[in-house]
Every structure is written in C-alpha cells, then in structure tokens.
Amino acid sequence: MTATSLRLHAEEAKSPLASRDEYERFFEVSRRLMDREKVHPLIGQALYDTLLSQRAAYRSEINQLHDLLTTKEFSSAAEFAREAEHSDNALKETIHALMHGWYRGVVGQTVVVYRAAAMFALTDDAVFPKTYATARPFYWTEKPPVVETPTAAPALSPSEYVAESQ
C-alpha cells in the first residue's frame, strides 16, 4: 500500500515542486529534527511537495531552519528546535508540520504515507502496522496497563490544541 501510494503521488506530481538543493536542505533539517542519520528520499520528496502545495511559506521557513542548522553545531533535535523557536516563533509551527508529516505520514488533511511513517520505526522489525484493532473481544472494557509518566522536558513551548476535523 505504501509503495502504491508513493508511486501514485509521484505520478500526480510529475514535475517536482522544488529543486534538488531544496530537497537536500529539507532532508538535512529533517535528519537533525528526528536525530536520524538517514531519511527515505522518496517519502521526503512526497512530504516536502505536499507541504509546499498546502502552504508556500514552508519553503522560506525550512530554508530559515537550514540556515540556523548550518550556523551552529546542535547536540540534539531538542536543542535545535528550542533555538529555532527562539529565533522565530513561526518556525515552531513549521517544525510541528514537518514532524507530523514524517511521524504520522500526514500533511494537513492529506495522507502522504501510512505504513512507512516514522511512528512505526521502533517496531518495524517485529510488528506489522495494522489498520484495525487487534485483541480479544471487548478488550477495551478492561483497565489499560499503567504507563510511566515521561520525565523528559518538551523541546518547544506549548501550542494551542487543535482537534482534527473532517
């Protein structure tokens, strides 16, 4: 399904919306924000094209993020995100959109990729992403397991909650 959706997206966008250098800058910013050495270039191109088609200002904001990334050595994604927000508050929403795209595979209301979204990366060697609930009958009526409270501090300041709508 992922390969099909990427192929269909690639066929729809016959001419890329950005230059090769722009994609490389987007990939470099993405790698730093996700603390990863590699990102999938086809998925990245689809995400970047969809971002640009939904809001043209992302082009200049991602260039701003890249410029910031090249001016200083950041030890972590959190440090980079904090510095970006401090330099220009509008970059916070750009970071949110970018991370939402990579991790959920969704840009705005457009699903760009599902099974290859980064949210599945931790378990991709053992668990196949499902599109439906799997458990025993009425599992949702049982008390869920206790989850430890996270101790890490958020990298960005709080944003206004916006519920997704259809």
CSV table of C-alpha atoms in Angstrom, one decimal, residues 120-129:
chain,number,residue,atom,x,y,z
A,120,PHE,CA,6.3,2.6,13.2
A,121,ALA,CA,10.1,2.7,13.1
A,122,LEU,CA,10.6,1.4,16.6
A,123,THR,CA,8.8,-1.9,15.9
A,124,ASP,CA,9.2,-2.3,12.1
A,125,ASP,CA,11.4,-5.3,12.6
A,126,ALA,CA,8.8,-7.2,14.7
A,127,VAL,CA,5.3,-5.8,14.3
A,128,PHE,CA,3.4,-5.1,11.1
A,129,PRO,CA,1.4,-1.9,11.3
